[in-house]
CSV table of C-alpha atoms and ligand atoms in Angstrom, one decimal:
chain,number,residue,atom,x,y,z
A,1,UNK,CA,32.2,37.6,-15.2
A,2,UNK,CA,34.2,35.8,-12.1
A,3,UNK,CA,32.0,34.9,-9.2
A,4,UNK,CA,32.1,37.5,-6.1
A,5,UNK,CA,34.6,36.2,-3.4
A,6,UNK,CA,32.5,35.0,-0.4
A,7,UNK,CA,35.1,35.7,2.5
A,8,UNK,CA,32.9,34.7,5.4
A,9,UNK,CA,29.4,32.9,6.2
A,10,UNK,CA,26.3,35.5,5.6
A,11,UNK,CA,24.9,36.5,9.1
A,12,UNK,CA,21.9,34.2,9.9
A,13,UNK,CA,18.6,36.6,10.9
A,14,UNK,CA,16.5,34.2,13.9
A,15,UNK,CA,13.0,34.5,13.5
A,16,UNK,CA,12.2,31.6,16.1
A,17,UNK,CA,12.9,31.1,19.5
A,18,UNK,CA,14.4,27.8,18.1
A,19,UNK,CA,16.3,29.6,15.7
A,20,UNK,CA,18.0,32.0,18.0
A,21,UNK,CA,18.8,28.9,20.5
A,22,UNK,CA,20.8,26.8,17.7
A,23,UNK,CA,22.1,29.9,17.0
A,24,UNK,CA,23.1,29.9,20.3
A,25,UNK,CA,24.3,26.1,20.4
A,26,UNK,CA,26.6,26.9,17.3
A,27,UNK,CA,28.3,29.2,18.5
A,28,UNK,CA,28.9,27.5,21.9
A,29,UNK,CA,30.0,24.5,19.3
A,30,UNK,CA,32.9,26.8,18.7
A,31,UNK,CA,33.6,28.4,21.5
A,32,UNK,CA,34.8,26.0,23.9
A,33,UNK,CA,37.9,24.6,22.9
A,34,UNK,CA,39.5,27.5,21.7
A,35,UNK,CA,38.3,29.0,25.4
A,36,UNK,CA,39.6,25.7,26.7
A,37,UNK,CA,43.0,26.5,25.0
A,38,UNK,CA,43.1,30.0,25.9
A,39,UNK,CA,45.3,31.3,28.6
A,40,UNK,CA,42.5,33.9,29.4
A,41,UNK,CA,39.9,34.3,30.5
A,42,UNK,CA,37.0,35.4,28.3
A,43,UNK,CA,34.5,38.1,29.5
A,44,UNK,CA,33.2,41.0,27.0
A,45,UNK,CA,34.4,43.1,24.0
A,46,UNK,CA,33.2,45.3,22.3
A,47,UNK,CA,33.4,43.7,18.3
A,48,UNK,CA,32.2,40.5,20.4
A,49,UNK,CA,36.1,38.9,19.9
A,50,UNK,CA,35.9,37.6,23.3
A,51,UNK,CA,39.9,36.4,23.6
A,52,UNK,CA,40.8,39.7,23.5
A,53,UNK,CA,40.0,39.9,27.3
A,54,UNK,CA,43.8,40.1,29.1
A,55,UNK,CA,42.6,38.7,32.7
A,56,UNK,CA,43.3,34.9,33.3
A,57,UNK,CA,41.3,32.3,35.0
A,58,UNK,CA,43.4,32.4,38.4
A,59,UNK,CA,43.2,36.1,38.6
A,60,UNK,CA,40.9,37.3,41.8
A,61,UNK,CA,38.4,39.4,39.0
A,62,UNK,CA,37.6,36.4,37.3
A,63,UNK,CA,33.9,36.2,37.4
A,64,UNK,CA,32.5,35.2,34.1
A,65,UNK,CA,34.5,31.8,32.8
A,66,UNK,CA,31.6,30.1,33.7
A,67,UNK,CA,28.6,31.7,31.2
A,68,UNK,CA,30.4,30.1,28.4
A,69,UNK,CA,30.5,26.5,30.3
A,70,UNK,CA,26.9,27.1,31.2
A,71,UNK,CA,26.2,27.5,27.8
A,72,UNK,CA,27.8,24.1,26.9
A,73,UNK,CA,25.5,22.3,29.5
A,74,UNK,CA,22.8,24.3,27.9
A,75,UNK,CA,23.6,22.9,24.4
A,76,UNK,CA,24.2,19.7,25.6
A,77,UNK,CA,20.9,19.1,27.5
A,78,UNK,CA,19.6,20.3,24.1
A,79,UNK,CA,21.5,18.2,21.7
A,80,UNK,CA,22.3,15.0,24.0
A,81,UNK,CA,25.9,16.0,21.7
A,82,UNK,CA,28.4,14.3,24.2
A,83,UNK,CA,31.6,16.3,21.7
A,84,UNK,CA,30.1,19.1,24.7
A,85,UNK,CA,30.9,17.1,27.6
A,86,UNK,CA,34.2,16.4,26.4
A,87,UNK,CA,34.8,20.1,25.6
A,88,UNK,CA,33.8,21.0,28.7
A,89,UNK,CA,36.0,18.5,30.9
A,90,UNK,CA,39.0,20.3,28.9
A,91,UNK,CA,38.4,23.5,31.1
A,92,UNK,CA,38.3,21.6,34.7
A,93,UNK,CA,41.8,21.5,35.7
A,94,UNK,CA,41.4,25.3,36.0
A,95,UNK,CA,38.2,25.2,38.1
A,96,UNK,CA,40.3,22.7,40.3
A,97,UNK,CA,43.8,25.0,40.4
A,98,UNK,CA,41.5,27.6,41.3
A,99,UNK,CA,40.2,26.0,44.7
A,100,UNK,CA,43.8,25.3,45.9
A,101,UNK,CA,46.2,26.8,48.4
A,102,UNK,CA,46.6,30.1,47.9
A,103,UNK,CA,44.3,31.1,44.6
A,104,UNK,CA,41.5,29.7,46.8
A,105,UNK,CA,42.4,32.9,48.8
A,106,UNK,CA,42.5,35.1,45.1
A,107,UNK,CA,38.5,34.6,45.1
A,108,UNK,CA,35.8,36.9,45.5
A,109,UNK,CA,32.1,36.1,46.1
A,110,UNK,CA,31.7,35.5,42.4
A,111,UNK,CA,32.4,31.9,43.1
A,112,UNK,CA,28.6,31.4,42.8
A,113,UNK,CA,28.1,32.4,39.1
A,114,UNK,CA,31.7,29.9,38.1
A,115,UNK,CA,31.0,26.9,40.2
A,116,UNK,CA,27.1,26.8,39.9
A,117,UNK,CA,27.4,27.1,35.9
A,118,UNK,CA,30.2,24.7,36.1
A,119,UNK,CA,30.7,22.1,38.6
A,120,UNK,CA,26.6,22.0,39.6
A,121,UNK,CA,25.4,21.9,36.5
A,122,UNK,CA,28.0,18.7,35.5
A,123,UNK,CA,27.0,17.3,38.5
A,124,UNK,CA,23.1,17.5,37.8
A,125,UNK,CA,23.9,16.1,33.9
A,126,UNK,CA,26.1,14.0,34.8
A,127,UNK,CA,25.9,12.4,38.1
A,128,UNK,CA,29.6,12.5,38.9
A,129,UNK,CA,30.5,13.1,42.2
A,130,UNK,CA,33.7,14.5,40.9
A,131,UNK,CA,31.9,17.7,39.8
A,132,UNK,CA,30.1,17.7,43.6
A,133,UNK,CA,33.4,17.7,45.7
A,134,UNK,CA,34.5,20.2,43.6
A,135,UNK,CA,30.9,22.2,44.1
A,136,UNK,CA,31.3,21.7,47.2
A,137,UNK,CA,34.7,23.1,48.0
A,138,UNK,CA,33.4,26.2,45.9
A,139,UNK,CA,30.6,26.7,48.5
A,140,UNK,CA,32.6,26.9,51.2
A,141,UNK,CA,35.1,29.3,50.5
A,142,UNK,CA,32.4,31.8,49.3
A,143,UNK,CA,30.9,30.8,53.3
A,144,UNK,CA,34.3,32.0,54.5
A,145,UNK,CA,34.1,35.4,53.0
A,146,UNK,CA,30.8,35.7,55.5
A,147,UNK,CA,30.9,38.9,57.9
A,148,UNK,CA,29.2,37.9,61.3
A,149,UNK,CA,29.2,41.1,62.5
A,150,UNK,CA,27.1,42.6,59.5
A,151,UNK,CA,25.5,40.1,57.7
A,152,UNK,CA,27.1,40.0,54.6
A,153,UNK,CA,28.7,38.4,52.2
A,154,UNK,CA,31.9,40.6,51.5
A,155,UNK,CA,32.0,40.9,47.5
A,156,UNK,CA,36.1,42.0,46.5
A,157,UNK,CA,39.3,41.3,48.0
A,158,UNK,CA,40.9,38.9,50.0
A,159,UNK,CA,40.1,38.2,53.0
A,160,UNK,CA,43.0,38.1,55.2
A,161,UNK,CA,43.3,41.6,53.7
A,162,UNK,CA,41.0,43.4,56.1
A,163,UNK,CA,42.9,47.0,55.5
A,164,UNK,CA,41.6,46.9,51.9
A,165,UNK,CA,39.0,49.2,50.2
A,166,UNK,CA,37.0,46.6,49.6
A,167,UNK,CA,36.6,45.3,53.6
A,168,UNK,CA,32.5,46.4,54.4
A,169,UNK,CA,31.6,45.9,51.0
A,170,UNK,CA,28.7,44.3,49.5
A,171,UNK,CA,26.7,44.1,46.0
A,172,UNK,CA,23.6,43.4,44.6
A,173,UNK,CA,24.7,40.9,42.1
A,174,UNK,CA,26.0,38.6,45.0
A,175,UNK,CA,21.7,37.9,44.9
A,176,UNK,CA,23.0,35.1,42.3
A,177,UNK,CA,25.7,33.4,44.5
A,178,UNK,CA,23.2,32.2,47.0
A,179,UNK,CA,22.0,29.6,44.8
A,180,UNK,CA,25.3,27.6,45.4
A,181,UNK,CA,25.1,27.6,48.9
A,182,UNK,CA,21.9,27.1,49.1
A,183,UNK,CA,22.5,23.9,47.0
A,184,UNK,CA,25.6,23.0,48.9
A,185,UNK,CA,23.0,22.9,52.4
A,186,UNK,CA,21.0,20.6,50.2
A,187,UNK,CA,23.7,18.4,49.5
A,188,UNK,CA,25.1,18.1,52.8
A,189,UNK,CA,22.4,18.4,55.2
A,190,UNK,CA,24.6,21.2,56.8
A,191,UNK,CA,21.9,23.7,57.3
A,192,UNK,CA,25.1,26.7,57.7
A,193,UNK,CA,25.6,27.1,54.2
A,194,UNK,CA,21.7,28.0,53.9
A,195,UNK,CA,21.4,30.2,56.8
A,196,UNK,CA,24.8,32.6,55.3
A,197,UNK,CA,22.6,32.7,52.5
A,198,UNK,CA,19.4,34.2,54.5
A,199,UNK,CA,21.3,36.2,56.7
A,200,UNK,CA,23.1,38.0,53.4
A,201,UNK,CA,19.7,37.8,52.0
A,202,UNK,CA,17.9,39.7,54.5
A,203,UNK,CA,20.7,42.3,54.6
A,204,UNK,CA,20.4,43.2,51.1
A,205,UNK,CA,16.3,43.4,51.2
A,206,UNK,CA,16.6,46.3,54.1
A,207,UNK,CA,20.2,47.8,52.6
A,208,UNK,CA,19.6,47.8,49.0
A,209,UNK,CA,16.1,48.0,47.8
A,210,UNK,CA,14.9,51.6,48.3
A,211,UNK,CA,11.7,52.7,49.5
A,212,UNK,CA,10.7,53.6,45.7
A,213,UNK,CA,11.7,49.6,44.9
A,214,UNK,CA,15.1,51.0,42.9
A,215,UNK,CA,18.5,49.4,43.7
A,216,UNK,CA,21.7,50.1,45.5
A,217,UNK,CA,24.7,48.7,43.1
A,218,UNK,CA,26.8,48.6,46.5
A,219,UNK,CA,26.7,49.6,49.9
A,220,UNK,CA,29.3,49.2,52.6
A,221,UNK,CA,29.1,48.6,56.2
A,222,UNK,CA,30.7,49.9,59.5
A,223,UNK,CA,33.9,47.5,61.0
A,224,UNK,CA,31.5,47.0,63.6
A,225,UNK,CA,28.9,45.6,60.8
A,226,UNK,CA,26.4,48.7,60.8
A,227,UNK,CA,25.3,49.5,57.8
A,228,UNK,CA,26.6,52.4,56.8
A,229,UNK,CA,25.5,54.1,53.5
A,230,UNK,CA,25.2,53.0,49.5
A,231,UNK,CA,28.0,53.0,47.4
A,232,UNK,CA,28.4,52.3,43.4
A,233,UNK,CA,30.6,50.6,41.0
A,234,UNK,CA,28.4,49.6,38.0
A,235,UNK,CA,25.7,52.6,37.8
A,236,UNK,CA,25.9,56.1,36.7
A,237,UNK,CA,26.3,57.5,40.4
A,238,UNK,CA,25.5,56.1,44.4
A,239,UNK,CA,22.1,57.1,44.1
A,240,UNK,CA,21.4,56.1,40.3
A,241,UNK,CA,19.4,53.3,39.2
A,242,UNK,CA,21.8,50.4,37.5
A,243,UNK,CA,19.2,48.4,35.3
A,244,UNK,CA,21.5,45.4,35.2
A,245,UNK,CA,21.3,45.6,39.5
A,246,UNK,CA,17.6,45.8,38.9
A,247,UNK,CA,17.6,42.0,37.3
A,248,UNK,CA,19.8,40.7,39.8
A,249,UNK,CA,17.7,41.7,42.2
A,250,UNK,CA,14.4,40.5,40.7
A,251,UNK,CA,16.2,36.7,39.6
A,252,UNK,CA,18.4,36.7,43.3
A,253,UNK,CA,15.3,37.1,45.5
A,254,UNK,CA,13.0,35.0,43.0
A,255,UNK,CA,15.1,32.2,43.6
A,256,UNK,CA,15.9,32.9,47.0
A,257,UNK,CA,12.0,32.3,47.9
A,258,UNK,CA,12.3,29.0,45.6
A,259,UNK,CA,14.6,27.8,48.0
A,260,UNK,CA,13.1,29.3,51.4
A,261,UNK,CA,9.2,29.6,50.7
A,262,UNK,CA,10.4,33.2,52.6
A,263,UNK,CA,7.0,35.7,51.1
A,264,UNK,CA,9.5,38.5,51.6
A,265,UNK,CA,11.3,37.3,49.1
A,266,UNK,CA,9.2,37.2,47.0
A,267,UNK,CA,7.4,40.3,47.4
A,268,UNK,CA,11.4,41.9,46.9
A,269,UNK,CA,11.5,40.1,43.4
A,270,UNK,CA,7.7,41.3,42.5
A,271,UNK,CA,8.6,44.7,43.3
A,272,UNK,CA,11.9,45.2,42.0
A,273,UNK,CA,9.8,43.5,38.9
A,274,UNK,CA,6.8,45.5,38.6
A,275,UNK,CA,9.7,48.7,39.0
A,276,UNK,CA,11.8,47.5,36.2
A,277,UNK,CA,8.9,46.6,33.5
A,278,UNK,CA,7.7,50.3,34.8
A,279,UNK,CA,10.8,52.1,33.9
A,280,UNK,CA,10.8,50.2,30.2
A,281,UNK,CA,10.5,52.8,27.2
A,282,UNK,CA,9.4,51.8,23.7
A,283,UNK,CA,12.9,50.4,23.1
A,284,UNK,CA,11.9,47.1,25.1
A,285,UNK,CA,15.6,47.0,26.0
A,286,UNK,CA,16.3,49.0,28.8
A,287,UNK,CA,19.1,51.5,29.0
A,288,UNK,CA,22.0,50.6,31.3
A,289,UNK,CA,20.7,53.0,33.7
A,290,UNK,CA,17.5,54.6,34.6
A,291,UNK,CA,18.7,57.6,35.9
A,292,UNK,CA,21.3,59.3,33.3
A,293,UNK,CA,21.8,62.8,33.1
A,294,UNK,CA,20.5,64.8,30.2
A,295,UNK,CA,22.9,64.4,27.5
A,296,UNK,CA,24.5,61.0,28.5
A,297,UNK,CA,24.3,58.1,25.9
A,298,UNK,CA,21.7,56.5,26.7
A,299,UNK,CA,23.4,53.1,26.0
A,300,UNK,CA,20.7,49.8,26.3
A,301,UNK,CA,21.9,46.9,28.3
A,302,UNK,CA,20.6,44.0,26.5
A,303,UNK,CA,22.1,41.4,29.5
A,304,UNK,CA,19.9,43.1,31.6
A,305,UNK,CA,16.9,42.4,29.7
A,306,UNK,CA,18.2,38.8,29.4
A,307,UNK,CA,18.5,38.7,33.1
A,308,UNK,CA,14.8,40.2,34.0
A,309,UNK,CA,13.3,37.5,31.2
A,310,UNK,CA,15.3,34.6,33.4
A,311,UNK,CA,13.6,36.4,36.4
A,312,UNK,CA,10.2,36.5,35.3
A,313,UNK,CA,10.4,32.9,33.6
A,314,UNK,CA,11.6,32.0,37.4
A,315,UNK,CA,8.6,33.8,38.7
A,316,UNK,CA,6.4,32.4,36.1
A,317,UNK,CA,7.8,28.6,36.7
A,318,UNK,CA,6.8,29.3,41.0
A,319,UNK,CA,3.3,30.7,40.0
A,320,UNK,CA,3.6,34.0,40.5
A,321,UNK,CA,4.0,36.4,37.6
A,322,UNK,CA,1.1,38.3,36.7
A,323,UNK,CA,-0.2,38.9,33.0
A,324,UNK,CA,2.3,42.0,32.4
A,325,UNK,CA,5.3,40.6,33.6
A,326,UNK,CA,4.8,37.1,30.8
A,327,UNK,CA,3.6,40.0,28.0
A,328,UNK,CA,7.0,41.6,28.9
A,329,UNK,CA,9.0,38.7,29.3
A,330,UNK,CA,7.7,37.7,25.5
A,331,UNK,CA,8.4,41.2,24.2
A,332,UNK,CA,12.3,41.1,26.0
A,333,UNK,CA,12.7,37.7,24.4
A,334,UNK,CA,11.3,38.9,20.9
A,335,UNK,CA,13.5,42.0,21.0
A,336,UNK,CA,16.5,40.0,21.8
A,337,UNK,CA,16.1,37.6,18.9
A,338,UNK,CA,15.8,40.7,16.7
A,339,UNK,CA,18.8,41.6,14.4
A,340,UNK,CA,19.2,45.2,16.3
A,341,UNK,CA,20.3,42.7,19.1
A,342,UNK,CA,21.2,39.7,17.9
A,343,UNK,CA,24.3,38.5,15.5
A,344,UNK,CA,23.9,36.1,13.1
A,345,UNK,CA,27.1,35.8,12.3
A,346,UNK,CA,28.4,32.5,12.7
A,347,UNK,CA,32.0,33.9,12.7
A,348,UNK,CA,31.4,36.2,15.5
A,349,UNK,CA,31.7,34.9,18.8
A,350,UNK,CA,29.4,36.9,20.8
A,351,UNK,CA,25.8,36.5,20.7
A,352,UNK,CA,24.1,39.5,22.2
A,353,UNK,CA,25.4,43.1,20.9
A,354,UNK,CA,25.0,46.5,23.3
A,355,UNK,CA,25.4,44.9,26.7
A,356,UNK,CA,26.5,47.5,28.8
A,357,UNK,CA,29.9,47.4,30.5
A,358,UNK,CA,31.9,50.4,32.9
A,359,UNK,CA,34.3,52.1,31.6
A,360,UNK,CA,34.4,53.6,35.2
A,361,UNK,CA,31.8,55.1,37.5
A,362,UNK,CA,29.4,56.9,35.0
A,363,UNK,CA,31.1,55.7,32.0
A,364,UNK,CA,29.2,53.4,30.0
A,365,UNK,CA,30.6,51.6,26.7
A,366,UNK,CA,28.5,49.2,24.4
A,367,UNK,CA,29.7,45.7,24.0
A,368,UNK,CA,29.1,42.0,23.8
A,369,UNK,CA,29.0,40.7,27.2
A,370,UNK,CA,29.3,36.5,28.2
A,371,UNK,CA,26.9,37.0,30.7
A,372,UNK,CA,24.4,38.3,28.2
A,373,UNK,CA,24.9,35.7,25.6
A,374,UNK,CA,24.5,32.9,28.8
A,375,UNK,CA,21.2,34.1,30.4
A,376,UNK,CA,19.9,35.2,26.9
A,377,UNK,CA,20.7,31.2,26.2
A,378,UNK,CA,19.1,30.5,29.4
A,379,UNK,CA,16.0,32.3,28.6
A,380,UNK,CA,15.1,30.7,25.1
A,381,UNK,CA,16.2,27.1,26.9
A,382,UNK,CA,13.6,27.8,29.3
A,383,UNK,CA,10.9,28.7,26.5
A,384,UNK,CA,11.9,25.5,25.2
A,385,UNK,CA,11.5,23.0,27.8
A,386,UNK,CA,15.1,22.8,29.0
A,387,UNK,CA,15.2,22.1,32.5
A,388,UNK,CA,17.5,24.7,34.6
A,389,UNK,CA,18.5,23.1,37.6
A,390,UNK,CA,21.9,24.8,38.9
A,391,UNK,CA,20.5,27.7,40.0
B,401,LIG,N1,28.5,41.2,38.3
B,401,LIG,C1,29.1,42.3,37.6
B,401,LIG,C2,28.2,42.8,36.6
B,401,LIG,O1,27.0,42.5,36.5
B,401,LIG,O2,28.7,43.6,35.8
């Protein structure tokens, strides 16, 4: 009898913390040259074949490079493997084409997530002031896209393209673009990059959160800079509940009062909080939004529940998370690791199945998702000791 034909690696199934990081590490291991020698971008698919993704680096959507670059400071921190470094310096040249002449115009306020995870965190490894210029140059084209008037950072579109659909326009997920001006403040001792941060801060805690602590995906202001009414993109509908929003929420105003000592931040992060871990079902994982109609799929968003464990880690690290939020921070973590969640598979290159992603307003698909996989690696690096310091 002939031996049976193994044709590819048998999935792993985590049962540590530990586990599911060096999962985590291998597959960032593989990742990031092919990445590096891609002409796209990579960002989410469904079978977790993340160069299928059409968009390229220079194009204005661009947001989510970066989780697999955060993911190789992650593994290096962890394995002290320099082969990560080196991979990583492969993918610069793009980071610094993209801060020139006109694509430094092609930007939207995502420049937060892709700088902090990328030229912050090299900078804090590796001391090299290359990687803080860089930073640097980052943080202050995300200041230009500022609106005075309103208070707000403006999310999409150019902006020398005032006419657009996207002039007035603001998100919740620009919670976790502060960070890099905040840091960029810290660097300089200019003390402008810090106060866009509060102003846009203090827009979205009276615009955003609702009275019953839910979340606004988007919500769009007046030429004049009024605030004019709540808008969406990600959820199921304006008035829905986007779980993913939730997180960014609870993680954006966590870390805001890290960097501000500001209680109302705070109290916005412990709220949104205490409303996400209320909305949980016996799933763990939430679904991608907590108001769907009867009848819709009720797809989970497993980068969501990545997201809220980074928050309530953050939380936990400034002293304030209470006993439910750590019990449901260990239960996120343990579903995640779980093989409902989690692929083993060393060939795959996703980590985290059934992240949510739109397939327009109200249309939900399941899929791996970057951002998942790198706040999912954030979270065990956290449990683990691994200092996070880009943030
Ligand atoms: N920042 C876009 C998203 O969370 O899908």
């Amino acid at each position: 009898m002939s031996p049976p034909v193994i044709t590819e690696p048998s999935p792993k199934v985590t049962t540590t913390l530990r586990e599911a990081f060096d999962l985590c590490v291998a597959k960032t291991r593989n990742n990031l040259v092919p990445l590096a020698n891609s002409s796209r971008t990579w960002a989410f698919d469904v079978d977790g074949d993340y160069p299928a993704w059409e968009e390229r680096f220079l194009e204005i959507g661009n947001w989510t490079t970066s989780f697999f670059t955060g993911m190789g400071v992650l593994a290096w921190l962890d394995t002290g493997d320099k082969q990560f470094l080196h991979d990583l310096a492969l993918i610069e040249p793009r980071y610094i084409a993209k801060m020139e002449g006109e694509n430094a115009k092609e930007t939207m306020h995502d420049l937060g997530f892709l700088y902090s995870l990328y030229s912050v965190a090299l900078y804090k490894a590796t001391g090299e002031s290359r990687h803080r210029d860089l930073g640097l140059r980052a943080a202050q084209v995300l200041a230009d896209r500022f609106v005075p008037e309103g208070d707000y950072i403006r999310a999409w579109g150019r902006m020398d393209e005032p006419d657009t659909h996207y002039a007035g326009l603001a998100i919740i997920d620009c919670m976790m673009n502060l960070p890099l001006l905040y840091w960029a403040s810290e660097e300089t001792g200019d003390p402008r990059f810090k106060e866009i941060a509060i102003r846009h801060s203090n827009t979205t805690m009276k615009a955003f959160i609702r009275n019953d602590d839910s979340v606004y995906h988007a919500y769009r202001f007046d030429p004049d800079g009024q605030p004019k009414c709540g808008d969406n993109y990600c959820g199921n509908f304006v008035e829905s509940h986007w779980a993913r929003g939730n997180s960014w929420a609870m993680y954006g105003f966590a870390m805001g009062y890290r960097y501000t000592g500001d209680p109302r931040y705070l109290d916005a992060s412990l709220r949104t909080t205490r409303k996400f871990i209320s909305l949980l079902d016996d799933e763990v994982v939430p679904v991608w939004d907590f108001r769907l109609e009867s009848g819709m799929e009720p797809y989970r968003d497993s980068s969501a529940a990545a997201i809220a464990a980074c928050a309530i880690q953050e939380l936990e690290t400034l002293g304030k998370a209470d006993v439910d939020m750590i019990r449901t921070k260990k239960t996120l973590l343990a579903r995640l690791i779980s093989p409902d969640y989690l692929d083993g598979n060393p060939v795959c290159r996703g980590l985290l199945k059934q992240g949510e992603i739109g397939d327009g307003v109200g249309k939900a698909k399941s899929a791996y998702t970057s951002w998942g996989d790198y706040y999912f690696m954030e979270a065990l690096g956290r449990e683990l000791g691994i200092p996070i310091t880009w943030w």
